[in-house]
Short mmCIF file of C-alpha atoms in Angstrom, two decimals:
data_model
loop_
_atom_site.label_atom_id
_atom_site.label_comp_id
_atom_site.label_asym_id
_atom_site.label_seq_id
_atom_site.Cartn_x
_atom_site.Cartn_y
_atom_site.Cartn_z
CA MET Y 1 113.49 67.68 55.80
CA SER Y 2 114.07 65.03 58.49
CA THR Y 3 115.79 65.56 61.82
CA CYS Y 4 118.31 63.23 63.37
CA GLN Y 5 116.95 62.06 66.72
CA HIS Y 6 120.53 61.63 67.97
CA CYS Y 7 122.19 64.98 67.22
CA GLY Y 8 119.30 67.08 65.92
CA ALA Y 9 120.93 67.84 62.58
CA PRO Y 10 118.61 68.50 59.60
CA ASN Y 11 118.86 66.02 56.71
CA LYS Y 12 117.28 65.54 53.30
CA PRO Y 13 113.93 63.70 53.32
CA THR Y 14 115.48 60.86 51.29
CA ALA Y 15 118.59 60.47 53.49
CA LYS Y 16 119.02 57.16 55.31
CA TYR Y 17 121.94 58.25 57.51
CA CYS Y 18 122.64 61.52 59.34
CA SER Y 19 125.07 63.72 57.45
CA ARG Y 20 126.60 64.96 60.72
CA CYS Y 21 126.90 61.96 63.05
CA GLY Y 22 126.31 59.05 60.65
CA VAL Y 23 123.59 57.45 62.77
CA ALA Y 24 120.83 55.69 60.81
CA LEU Y 25 117.76 57.87 60.37
CA SER Y 26 114.71 55.98 61.54
CA VAL Y 27 111.37 56.64 59.91
CA ARG Y 28 108.76 57.16 62.58
CA ALA Y 29 105.48 58.93 63.06
CA PRO Y 30 105.70 62.45 64.48
CA LEU Y 31 105.75 62.52 68.26
CA PRO Y 32 102.55 63.70 69.97
CA THR Y 33 102.46 67.34 71.03
CA GLY Y 34 104.30 67.77 74.31
CA ALA Y 35 106.23 64.49 73.99
CA LEU Y 36 109.58 65.72 72.68
CA PRO Y 37 112.28 63.90 74.68
CA ALA Y 38 115.05 65.61 76.64
CA ASN Y 39 118.22 66.38 74.65
CA LEU Y 40 116.37 66.39 71.31
CA ARG Y 41 117.45 69.31 69.16
CA VAL Y 42 114.90 71.49 67.41
CA GLY Y 43 116.21 73.23 64.32
CA GLY Y 44 119.64 71.86 65.10
CA ARG Y 45 120.09 74.63 67.67
CA TYR Y 46 117.67 74.33 70.59
CA GLN Y 47 118.20 71.34 72.87
CA ILE Y 48 115.08 70.31 74.78
CA ILE Y 49 115.39 70.23 78.57
CA ALA Y 50 111.81 69.46 79.61
CA CYS Y 51 108.17 70.11 78.77
CA ILE Y 52 106.91 72.84 81.09
CA GLY Y 53 103.35 73.30 79.84
CA LYS Y 54 100.77 71.79 77.55
CA GLY Y 55 97.36 72.96 76.35
CA GLY Y 56 94.87 72.36 73.60
CA MET Y 57 96.68 74.61 71.12
CA ALA Y 58 100.36 74.05 71.92
CA ALA Y 59 103.03 72.71 74.24
CA VAL Y 60 105.94 74.69 75.67
CA TYR Y 61 109.42 73.36 76.42
CA GLN Y 62 112.38 74.74 78.28
CA ALA Y 63 115.42 74.47 76.03
CA GLN Y 64 119.10 75.37 75.77
CA ASP Y 65 120.32 77.59 72.92
CA LEU Y 66 123.43 75.75 71.73
CA ASN Y 67 124.63 78.75 69.73
CA LEU Y 68 124.63 80.96 72.82
CA PRO Y 69 125.87 78.94 75.82
CA GLY Y 70 123.96 79.72 78.99
CA ARG Y 71 120.91 81.10 77.21
CA ILE Y 72 117.69 79.33 78.17
CA VAL Y 73 114.71 79.74 75.85
CA ALA Y 74 111.11 78.59 75.63
CA VAL Y 75 110.16 76.55 72.56
CA LYS Y 76 106.47 76.56 71.72
CA GLU Y 77 105.29 73.56 69.70
CA MET Y 78 102.04 73.84 67.76
CA SER Y 79 99.55 71.11 68.59
CA ASN Y 80 98.85 68.53 65.91
CA ALA Y 81 95.50 67.62 67.45
CA SER Y 82 93.64 69.19 64.51
CA SER Y 83 95.76 67.54 61.80
CA GLY Y 84 92.92 65.14 60.96
CA ASP Y 85 90.71 68.03 59.83
CA PRO Y 86 92.38 69.89 56.93
CA THR Y 87 90.35 73.07 57.48
CA MET Y 88 91.02 73.24 61.22
CA TYR Y 89 94.68 72.39 60.66
CA ARG Y 90 95.09 75.21 58.15
CA GLN Y 91 93.50 77.62 60.61
CA ALA Y 92 95.79 76.42 63.40
CA VAL Y 93 98.89 76.80 61.21
CA ALA Y 94 97.77 80.26 60.10
CA ALA Y 95 97.22 81.32 63.73
CA PHE Y 96 100.63 79.99 64.75
CA GLN Y 97 102.37 81.74 61.87
CA GLN Y 98 100.50 84.96 62.65
CA GLU Y 99 101.64 84.79 66.27
CA ALA Y 100 105.24 84.49 65.07
CA LYS Y 101 104.94 87.46 62.69
CA LEU Y 102 103.27 89.63 65.33
CA LEU Y 103 105.71 88.91 68.12
CA ILE Y 104 108.90 89.16 66.08
CA ALA Y 105 107.96 92.76 65.23
CA LEU Y 106 107.21 93.76 68.84
CA SER Y 107 109.54 95.15 71.49
CA HIS Y 108 108.12 95.91 74.93
CA PRO Y 109 109.35 95.06 78.46
CA HIS Y 110 106.06 93.35 79.33
CA ILE Y 111 105.62 91.35 76.11
CA VAL Y 112 107.54 88.11 75.60
CA ARG Y 113 110.21 88.46 72.90
CA VAL Y 114 110.25 85.96 70.00
CA SER Y 115 113.60 85.25 68.36
CA ASP Y 116 113.02 82.35 65.94
CA PHE Y 117 110.36 80.47 63.96
CA ILE Y 118 111.05 76.91 62.82
CA VAL Y 119 109.21 74.50 60.52
CA GLU Y 120 110.60 70.99 60.85
CA GLY Y 121 109.15 67.57 60.06
CA ASN Y 122 105.66 68.99 59.48
CA LYS Y 123 105.85 70.56 62.94
CA TYR Y 124 105.86 74.27 63.77
CA TYR Y 125 107.95 75.80 66.56
CA LEU Y 126 108.22 79.28 68.03
CA VAL Y 127 111.34 80.21 70.03
CA MET Y 128 110.99 82.94 72.63
CA ASP Y 129 112.57 84.25 75.82
CA PHE Y 130 112.14 81.94 78.77
CA VAL Y 131 110.14 83.55 81.60
CA ASP Y 132 111.30 82.14 84.92
CA GLY Y 133 108.10 82.44 86.90
CA ALA Y 134 104.47 81.37 86.96
CA SER Y 135 101.20 82.46 85.40
CA LEU Y 136 98.71 84.49 87.41
CA GLU Y 137 96.30 81.57 87.13
CA ASP Y 138 98.86 79.25 88.75
CA LEU Y 139 99.68 81.81 91.43
CA LEU Y 140 95.99 82.23 92.19
CA ALA Y 141 95.57 78.46 92.52
CA GLN Y 142 98.63 78.18 94.77
CA ARG Y 143 97.43 81.03 96.96
CA GLY Y 144 93.95 79.63 97.33
CA GLN Y 145 92.39 83.06 97.75
CA ALA Y 146 92.11 86.40 95.99
CA PHE Y 147 95.08 88.76 95.80
CA ASP Y 148 95.15 92.05 97.68
CA GLU Y 149 94.08 95.16 95.82
CA GLN Y 150 97.43 96.96 95.75
CA LYS Y 151 99.24 94.01 94.19
CA VAL Y 152 96.56 93.58 91.52
CA LEU Y 153 96.63 97.29 90.72
CA ALA Y 154 100.41 97.15 90.29
CA TRP Y 155 99.99 94.25 87.85
CA LEU Y 156 97.18 96.05 86.03
CA SER Y 157 99.40 99.08 85.56
CA GLN Y 158 101.93 96.95 83.69
CA LEU Y 159 99.22 95.20 81.66
CA CYS Y 160 97.72 98.55 80.67
CA ASP Y 161 101.15 99.67 79.50
CA ALA Y 162 101.64 96.54 77.37
CA LEU Y 163 98.14 96.63 75.89
CA ALA Y 164 98.34 100.36 75.18
CA TYR Y 165 101.56 99.65 73.27
CA LEU Y 166 99.79 96.99 71.17
CA HIS Y 167 96.85 99.29 70.48
CA SER Y 168 99.21 102.08 69.39
CA ARG Y 169 100.73 99.99 66.60
CA THR Y 170 99.85 100.69 62.95
CA PRO Y 171 97.49 99.02 62.42
CA PRO Y 172 96.48 98.39 66.06
CA ILE Y 173 96.99 94.89 67.47
CA ILE Y 174 94.10 93.48 69.51
CA PHE Y 175 95.22 90.76 71.93
CA ARG Y 176 91.76 89.10 72.23
CA ASP Y 177 92.75 86.45 74.79
CA LEU Y 178 93.71 88.29 77.96
CA LYS Y 179 93.26 86.06 81.01
CA PRO Y 180 95.34 85.04 84.06
CA SER Y 181 96.80 81.96 82.34
CA ASN Y 182 98.26 84.15 79.57
CA ILE Y 183 99.98 86.50 82.01
CA MET Y 184 103.31 85.46 83.50
CA VAL Y 185 104.98 86.94 86.58
CA ASP Y 186 108.75 86.51 86.70
CA ARG Y 187 110.82 86.22 89.86
CA SER Y 188 111.33 89.99 90.04
CA GLY Y 189 107.56 90.50 90.04
CA SER Y 190 107.38 91.88 86.51
CA ILE Y 191 104.41 91.03 84.28
CA MET Y 192 104.93 89.34 80.91
CA LEU Y 193 102.16 88.97 78.33
CA ILE Y 194 102.32 85.65 76.46
CA ASP Y 195 100.33 83.63 73.88
CA PHE Y 196 99.38 85.82 70.92
CA GLY Y 197 97.75 82.89 69.11
CA ILE Y 198 94.46 84.67 68.37
CA ALA Y 199 95.67 88.26 68.34
CA ARG Y 200 94.66 90.17 65.22
CA ARG Y 201 95.32 93.45 63.48
CA PHE Y 202 92.40 95.87 63.58
CA ASP Y 203 90.75 96.55 60.21
CA PRO Y 204 88.32 99.50 60.28
CA MET Y 205 86.68 98.23 57.06
CA GLN Y 206 85.39 95.09 58.79
CA SER Y 207 82.04 95.16 60.57
CA ARG Y 208 82.73 91.97 62.53
CA ASP Y 209 85.46 89.41 63.17
CA THR Y 210 85.64 86.63 60.60
CA THR Y 211 86.12 83.97 63.30
CA ALA Y 212 84.71 83.83 66.81
CA LEU Y 213 87.61 82.98 69.12
CA GLY Y 214 88.39 83.58 72.76
CA THR Y 215 88.00 82.18 76.25
CA ALA Y 216 84.52 81.85 77.72
CA GLY Y 217 83.96 84.41 80.45
CA TYR Y 218 86.89 86.62 79.43
CA ALA Y 219 85.94 87.33 75.80
CA PRO Y 220 83.39 90.17 75.34
CA PRO Y 221 80.11 89.72 73.41
CA GLU Y 222 81.50 91.22 70.19
CA GLN Y 223 84.18 88.51 70.14
CA HIS Y 224 81.51 85.83 69.87
CA GLY Y 225 80.36 86.85 66.41
CA LYS Y 226 78.38 89.90 67.55
CA GLY Y 227 80.68 92.55 66.06
CA GLN Y 228 84.28 93.52 65.45
CA THR Y 229 86.82 93.50 68.25
CA ASP Y 230 88.91 96.59 68.96
CA ALA Y 231 90.86 98.06 71.88
CA ARG Y 232 87.71 98.10 74.01
CA SER Y 233 87.51 94.31 73.71
CA ASP Y 234 90.86 94.01 75.47
CA ILE Y 235 89.59 96.50 78.06
CA TYR Y 236 86.66 94.15 78.75
CA ALA Y 237 89.02 91.19 79.21
CA LEU Y 238 91.26 93.30 81.46
CA GLY Y 239 88.26 94.10 83.66
CA VAL Y 240 87.30 90.42 83.89
CA THR Y 241 90.90 89.49 84.69
CA ALA Y 242 91.01 92.07 87.48
CA HIS Y 243 87.68 90.74 88.79
CA ARG Y 244 89.09 87.20 88.83
CA LEU Y 245 92.27 88.20 90.67
CA LEU Y 246 90.45 90.31 93.27
CA THR Y 247 87.62 87.86 93.99
CA GLY Y 248 88.70 84.40 92.84
CA TYR Y 249 85.37 84.14 91.01
CA ASP Y 250 85.37 82.01 87.83
CA PRO Y 251 83.88 84.22 85.08
CA SER Y 252 83.12 81.24 82.84
CA SER Y 253 80.32 80.22 85.21
CA THR Y 254 78.29 83.35 84.36
CA PRO Y 255 79.64 84.91 81.14
CA PHE Y 256 78.67 88.58 80.67
CA GLN Y 257 77.05 88.66 84.14
CA LEU Y 258 79.76 89.08 86.75
CA PRO Y 259 78.60 89.68 90.33
CA PRO Y 260 79.71 93.03 91.80
CA VAL Y 261 83.28 92.97 93.06
CA GLN Y 262 82.45 94.38 96.49
CA ARG Y 263 79.76 91.76 97.04
CA LEU Y 264 82.43 89.07 96.75
CA ASN Y 265 85.25 91.05 98.36
CA PRO Y 266 84.03 93.99 100.50
CA SER Y 267 87.60 95.15 101.13
CA ILE Y 268 88.00 96.42 97.55
CA SER Y 269 87.88 100.21 97.22
CA VAL Y 270 84.91 101.88 95.56
CA THR Y 271 86.98 103.38 92.75
CA THR Y 272 88.57 100.06 91.78
CA ALA Y 273 85.21 98.29 91.92
CA GLU Y 274 83.59 100.95 89.76
CA LEU Y 275 86.46 100.81 87.26
CA ILE Y 276 85.95 97.06 86.83
CA THR Y 277 82.20 97.52 86.41
CA TYR Y 278 82.90 100.20 83.80
CA CYS Y 279 85.29 97.93 81.88
CA VAL Y 280 83.01 94.87 81.74
CA GLN Y 281 79.97 96.55 80.21
CA ASN Y 282 78.42 94.32 77.54
CA ASP Y 283 77.82 97.34 75.33
CA ILE Y 284 81.19 98.16 73.79
CA ALA Y 285 80.32 101.87 73.60
CA SER Y 286 79.72 101.99 77.38
CA ARG Y 287 83.26 100.93 78.29
CA PRO Y 288 86.34 103.17 78.56
CA GLN Y 289 87.31 104.06 75.02
CA ARG Y 290 91.09 103.87 75.41
CA MET Y 291 93.48 101.80 77.48
CA ALA Y 292 95.10 105.08 78.56
CA ASP Y 293 91.85 106.00 80.34
CA VAL Y 294 91.99 102.78 82.36
CA GLN Y 295 95.68 103.22 83.10
CA ARG Y 296 95.06 106.73 84.44
CA VAL Y 297 92.59 105.42 87.03
CA VAL Y 298 94.88 102.56 87.99
CA THR Y 299 97.76 105.00 88.44
CA ASN Y 300 95.59 107.26 90.59
CA GLN Y 301 94.64 104.30 92.75
CA LEU Y 302 98.32 103.50 93.22
CA GLY Y 303 98.78 106.83 94.96
CA ARG Y 304 98.42 109.23 92.02
CA ILE Y 305 102.11 109.01 91.17
CA PRO Y 306 103.85 107.86 87.96
CA ALA Y 307 102.85 104.24 87.44
CA GLY Y 308 106.43 103.01 87.08
CA ALA Y 309 107.21 103.86 90.69
CA MET Y 310 104.72 101.31 91.96
CA LEU Y 311 105.47 98.33 89.73
CA PRO Y 312 106.34 95.02 91.43
CA SER Y 313 109.61 94.88 89.50
CA GLY Y 314 111.46 96.55 92.36
CA PRO Y 315 111.52 99.45 94.78
CA ALA Y 316 112.72 101.95 92.20
CA VAL Y 317 112.44 105.50 93.47
CA GLN Y 318 110.94 108.07 91.11
CA GLN Y 319 110.31 111.75 91.66
CA SER Y 320 106.78 112.92 92.40
CA THR Y 321 105.17 116.22 93.27
CA ARG Y 322 103.02 114.51 95.89
CA PRO Y 323 104.59 115.33 99.30
CA THR Y 324 103.52 112.07 100.92
CA THR Y 325 105.22 110.14 98.14
CA ARG Y 326 108.47 112.05 98.69
CA PHE Y 327 108.11 111.53 102.43
CA VAL Y 328 107.63 107.77 102.04
CA GLN Y 329 110.52 107.57 99.58
CA ALA Y 330 112.68 109.32 102.16
CA ILE Y 331 111.77 107.04 105.08
CA ALA Y 332 112.16 104.04 102.77
CA GLN Y 333 115.90 104.70 102.99
CA LEU Y 334 115.81 103.88 106.72
CA SER Y 335 116.60 100.37 107.89
CA SER Y 336 113.84 98.25 109.44
CA LYS Y 337 115.44 98.67 112.87
CA GLN Y 338 115.56 102.46 112.55
CA LEU Y 339 111.95 102.51 111.39
CA VAL Y 340 110.74 100.38 114.32
CA ILE Y 341 112.64 102.53 116.82
CA GLY Y 342 111.25 105.73 115.30
CA ILE Y 343 107.64 104.52 115.31
CA GLY Y 344 107.97 103.15 118.83
CA ALA Y 345 109.37 106.44 120.11
CA LEU Y 346 106.58 108.41 118.44
CA VAL Y 347 103.87 106.21 119.96
CA ALA Y 348 105.49 106.43 123.39
CA VAL Y 349 105.66 110.22 123.21
CA MET Y 350 101.99 110.46 122.22
CA VAL Y 351 100.75 108.10 124.95
CA PHE Y 352 102.75 109.61 127.79
CA GLY Y 353 102.08 113.10 126.49
CA ILE Y 354 98.33 112.61 126.78
CA LEU Y 355 98.54 110.98 130.21
CA LEU Y 356 101.00 113.42 131.74
CA LEU Y 357 100.30 116.67 129.93
CA GLY Y 358 96.51 116.46 129.66
CA PRO Y 359 95.71 117.85 133.13
CA TRP Y 360 98.57 120.34 132.90
CA LEU Y 361 97.35 121.68 129.53
CA ARG Y 362 93.81 121.92 130.86
CA THR Y 363 95.01 124.02 133.80
CA ASN Y 364 97.71 126.18 132.23
CA PHE Y 365 96.64 126.39 128.59
CA PRO Y 366 92.87 125.99 128.59
CA PHE Y 367 92.54 127.56 125.13
CA LEU Y 368 94.56 124.67 123.66
CA TRP Y 369 92.65 122.08 125.67
CA TYR Y 370 89.18 123.41 124.93
CA GLU Y 371 89.54 124.96 121.49
CA ILE Y 372 91.76 122.52 119.53
CA PRO Y 373 89.54 119.51 118.65
CA ALA Y 374 92.45 117.07 118.28
CA PHE Y 375 90.11 114.06 118.16
CA LEU Y 376 88.84 115.24 114.75
CA ILE Y 377 92.12 114.25 113.10
CA VAL Y 378 91.18 110.55 113.08
CA GLY Y 379 88.56 110.73 110.31
CA PRO Y 380 90.92 112.34 107.77
CA ILE Y 381 93.68 109.88 108.66
CA ALA Y 382 91.39 106.87 108.29
CA TYR Y 383 89.91 107.84 104.94
CA ALA Y 384 93.18 109.08 103.41
CA ALA Y 385 94.80 105.77 104.33
CA ALA Y 386 91.98 103.40 103.34
CA ARG Y 387 90.00 105.29 100.65
CA ARG Y 388 86.99 103.07 101.37
CA ILE Y 389 83.37 103.64 102.25
CA GLY Y 390 82.80 103.62 106.00
CA ALA Y 391 86.43 104.22 106.99
CA ALA Y 392 85.98 107.85 108.05
CA PHE Y 393 82.58 107.34 109.69
CA VAL Y 394 83.53 104.31 111.78
CA ALA Y 395 86.95 105.60 112.80
CA GLN Y 396 85.77 109.11 113.70
CA SER Y 397 82.61 108.12 115.57
CA ALA Y 398 84.42 105.42 117.57
CA THR Y 399 87.33 107.71 118.42
CA THR Y 400 85.09 110.60 119.45
CA MET Y 401 83.12 108.35 121.77
CA ILE Y 402 86.23 106.82 123.35
CA VAL Y 403 88.09 110.13 123.77
CA TRP Y 404 85.19 111.92 125.42
CA CYS Y 405 84.32 109.00 127.67
CA VAL Y 406 87.95 108.91 128.86
CA ILE Y 407 87.87 112.68 129.49
CA TRP Y 408 84.62 112.43 131.45
CA LEU Y 409 86.02 109.54 133.46
CA ARG Y 410 89.38 111.23 134.09
CA PHE Y 411 87.85 114.50 135.31
CA ASP Y 412 84.63 113.04 136.78
CA MET Y 413 82.34 115.28 134.72
CA TRP Y 414 79.69 113.00 133.18
CA PRO Y 415 77.07 114.82 131.06
CA SER Y 416 73.35 114.75 131.75
CA PRO Y 417 71.12 112.55 129.54
CA SER Y 418 70.04 115.55 127.46
CA MET Y 419 73.63 116.71 126.98
CA PHE Y 420 74.68 113.18 126.06
CA SER Y 421 71.95 113.09 123.40
CA GLU Y 422 73.28 116.36 121.99
CA PHE Y 423 76.78 114.90 122.09
CA LEU Y 424 75.63 111.84 120.10
CA LEU Y 425 73.97 114.08 117.53
CA GLY Y 426 77.17 116.09 117.09
CA LEU Y 427 79.19 112.88 116.88
CA LEU Y 428 77.01 111.44 114.11
CA LEU Y 429 76.83 114.71 112.15
CA SER Y 430 80.60 115.24 112.17
CA ALA Y 431 81.30 111.62 111.19
CA LEU Y 432 78.76 111.78 108.35
CA VAL Y 433 80.26 115.03 107.07
CA TYR Y 434 83.62 113.29 106.82
CA GLU Y 435 82.20 110.24 105.10
CA PHE Y 436 80.19 111.99 102.41
CA SER Y 437 82.70 114.78 101.76
CA PHE Y 438 85.74 112.53 101.35
CA TYR Y 439 83.82 110.00 99.27
CA TRP Y 440 82.54 112.76 96.97
CA LEU Y 441 86.08 114.10 96.52
CA ASP Y 442 87.34 110.67 95.49
CA LYS Y 443 84.49 110.31 93.01
CA GLN Y 444 85.30 113.66 91.42
CA THR Y 445 89.04 113.06 91.14
CA ALA Y 446 89.07 109.35 90.25
CA TRP Y 447 89.75 110.12 86.59
CA SER Y 448 92.16 112.97 87.16
CA SER Y 449 95.92 112.67 86.92
CA SER Y 450 96.92 116.24 87.73
CA GLY Y 451 100.23 116.49 89.52
CA ALA Y 452 98.82 119.25 91.75
CA LEU Y 453 95.84 117.16 92.85
CA TRP Y 454 97.30 116.74 96.32
CA LYS Y 455 96.91 120.49 96.94
CA ARG Y 456 93.19 120.21 96.27
CA GLU Y 457 92.99 117.26 98.64
CA VAL Y 458 94.76 119.17 101.42
CA MET Y 459 92.39 122.12 101.08
CA TRP Y 460 89.38 119.81 100.91
CA TYR Y 461 90.35 117.80 103.99
CA GLY Y 462 91.07 120.97 105.96
CA THR Y 463 87.77 122.62 104.99
CA THR Y 464 85.82 119.41 105.65
CA THR Y 465 87.31 119.23 109.14
CA ASP Y 466 86.15 122.81 109.76
CA ILE Y 467 82.62 121.80 108.72
CA ALA Y 468 82.79 118.66 110.90
CA ALA Y 469 83.88 120.77 113.88
CA PHE Y 470 80.99 123.18 113.25
CA CYS Y 471 78.48 120.31 113.19
CA PHE Y 472 79.89 118.73 116.33
CA PHE Y 473 80.01 121.85 118.48
CA MET Y 474 76.81 123.38 117.08
CA ALA Y 475 74.86 120.39 118.37
CA TRP Y 476 76.58 120.19 121.72
CA ASN Y 477 78.68 123.17 122.77
CA SER Y 478 78.02 126.17 120.55
CA ARG Y 479 80.21 128.58 122.55
CA ASN Y 480 83.31 127.10 120.88
CA LEU Y 481 82.05 128.20 117.47
CA PHE Y 482 83.15 131.79 118.10
CA SER Y 483 86.80 130.84 118.56
CA LEU Y 484 89.12 131.64 115.65
CA LEU Y 485 91.59 129.14 117.08
CA LEU Y 486 88.98 126.39 116.62
CA TRP Y 487 88.73 127.02 112.88
CA ILE Y 488 92.48 127.36 112.37
CA GLY Y 489 93.16 124.28 114.47
CA ALA Y 490 90.47 122.19 112.77
CA PHE Y 491 91.78 123.08 109.32
CA ALA Y 492 95.33 122.19 110.36
CA LEU Y 493 94.12 118.90 111.82
CA GLY Y 494 92.34 118.01 108.58
CA ALA Y 495 95.39 118.82 106.45
CA GLY Y 496 97.69 117.01 108.87
CA GLY Y 497 95.35 114.03 108.95
CA TRP Y 498 95.48 113.84 105.16
CA PHE Y 499 99.29 113.89 105.24
CA ILE Y 500 99.53 111.13 107.85
CA GLY Y 501 96.86 108.95 106.23
CA ASP Y 502 98.17 109.37 102.71
CA SER Y 503 101.71 108.64 103.92
CA VAL Y 504 100.47 105.38 105.42
CA ARG Y 505 98.75 104.54 102.15
CA GLN Y 506 101.86 105.36 100.12
CA GLU Y 507 103.99 103.13 102.35
CA VAL Y 508 101.54 100.23 102.02
CA LEU Y 509 101.56 100.67 98.24
CA ARG Y 510 105.35 100.84 98.17
CA ARG Y 511 105.70 97.63 100.15
CA ALA Y 512 103.01 95.87 98.10
CA GLY Y 513 104.68 96.97 94.92
CA SER Y 514 108.09 95.56 95.87
CA THR Y 515 106.91 92.28 97.34
CA HIS Y 516 107.38 89.06 95.39
CA PRO Y 517 103.93 87.64 94.49
#
């Protein structure tokens, strides 16, 4: 079968003139991969617009579907670089045909949809939906620095969903080449998994893969001839991909030995860093066993709400039992102007309230002034918002020092050196209680997806604040310990601090999730 270079119509191999337009059919060597000219028709239906990408295995063109006016598609052309080696060429053709068979049978919002497979002039073409966007590798290069954690987690949530779908097929499909260059992000921010060239169906009767394929740094040890790949192999590649996006580190420079995430990017949360470390274990048995396990942690890190609510595809509102999520979803309906006015008014009320009402409260309501440790609310707010090591300790110790120094200055009642030492001891003890207690809670609940988890957090934050208050006043001013109002107030401050901090975190996640990459 020969194709007319003028109109794209298929003709018999022996034909000298095109049966459609009558133009003489020239005999020429096949064009190099990636060199198809504009306006050439592939399969008589897809008119080439331009080449938009080229690699060692294939080239991709943007094309117009002439049968469906207005429909733009991507045409993937198999490379003919291996045509000189019959064995390699057969393997390349088999891989290309396998990709077509796999993708035509799949239907998932985060997997590119294939609609046609064409063999023409000893060339192989795959027609798929055109993704108007860029790969994560290109976005990373354009940005010049690592992405923020919330954005990466939102992408990971979508990737987990797509990979879990592949692994749930019968038999399971193992992607085997997950990396930033094979992940597209469209203009709405939605992830699209592309390039299934080396994907394979899992066969439990095999002890190892027949061919070692993959990308250096992203492929796990078992993919290099050391065993059979399964769902955990994709989990390894997902961990490496997350590491790359969060740090910018090139994994091919030290395959199987990635430096710790937090060493390269200290801003990454402990749970996310530990998840990546868990995923990239060289021993396949030491990794998470199912993609659903990884997705559960990612969802928890996105605010412990249904993953779909945090995807970058748009600010879709979904119901959640978490009160801070509902609160953020409610304030999200306000305009930016209303939000700014509301926040400004709240800050003004707090500042002037402290300046004007402080002395009055101390004189007229001493039990509120002396027995409600309002400064202890900062630690719960800081940790609930950041969920990072050091957040509670630094915020609480700094705030306690500033608040009490202002009080001593305002009322001219500086403590003696011995009392100041006791004050410092109480300050450190209370801040450490916050740090260790909140961190331990996060460690215990990292793998939980219970809808009622927020209730446990509220109780934990309230009780921890009671313990922090006990440590602070025991070291410095033990007479307050006998006040019931102290314990009630401290518990309320802890619970309220959790609500404020978690609301801030939910709003940051919401904005990160709806922002174009």
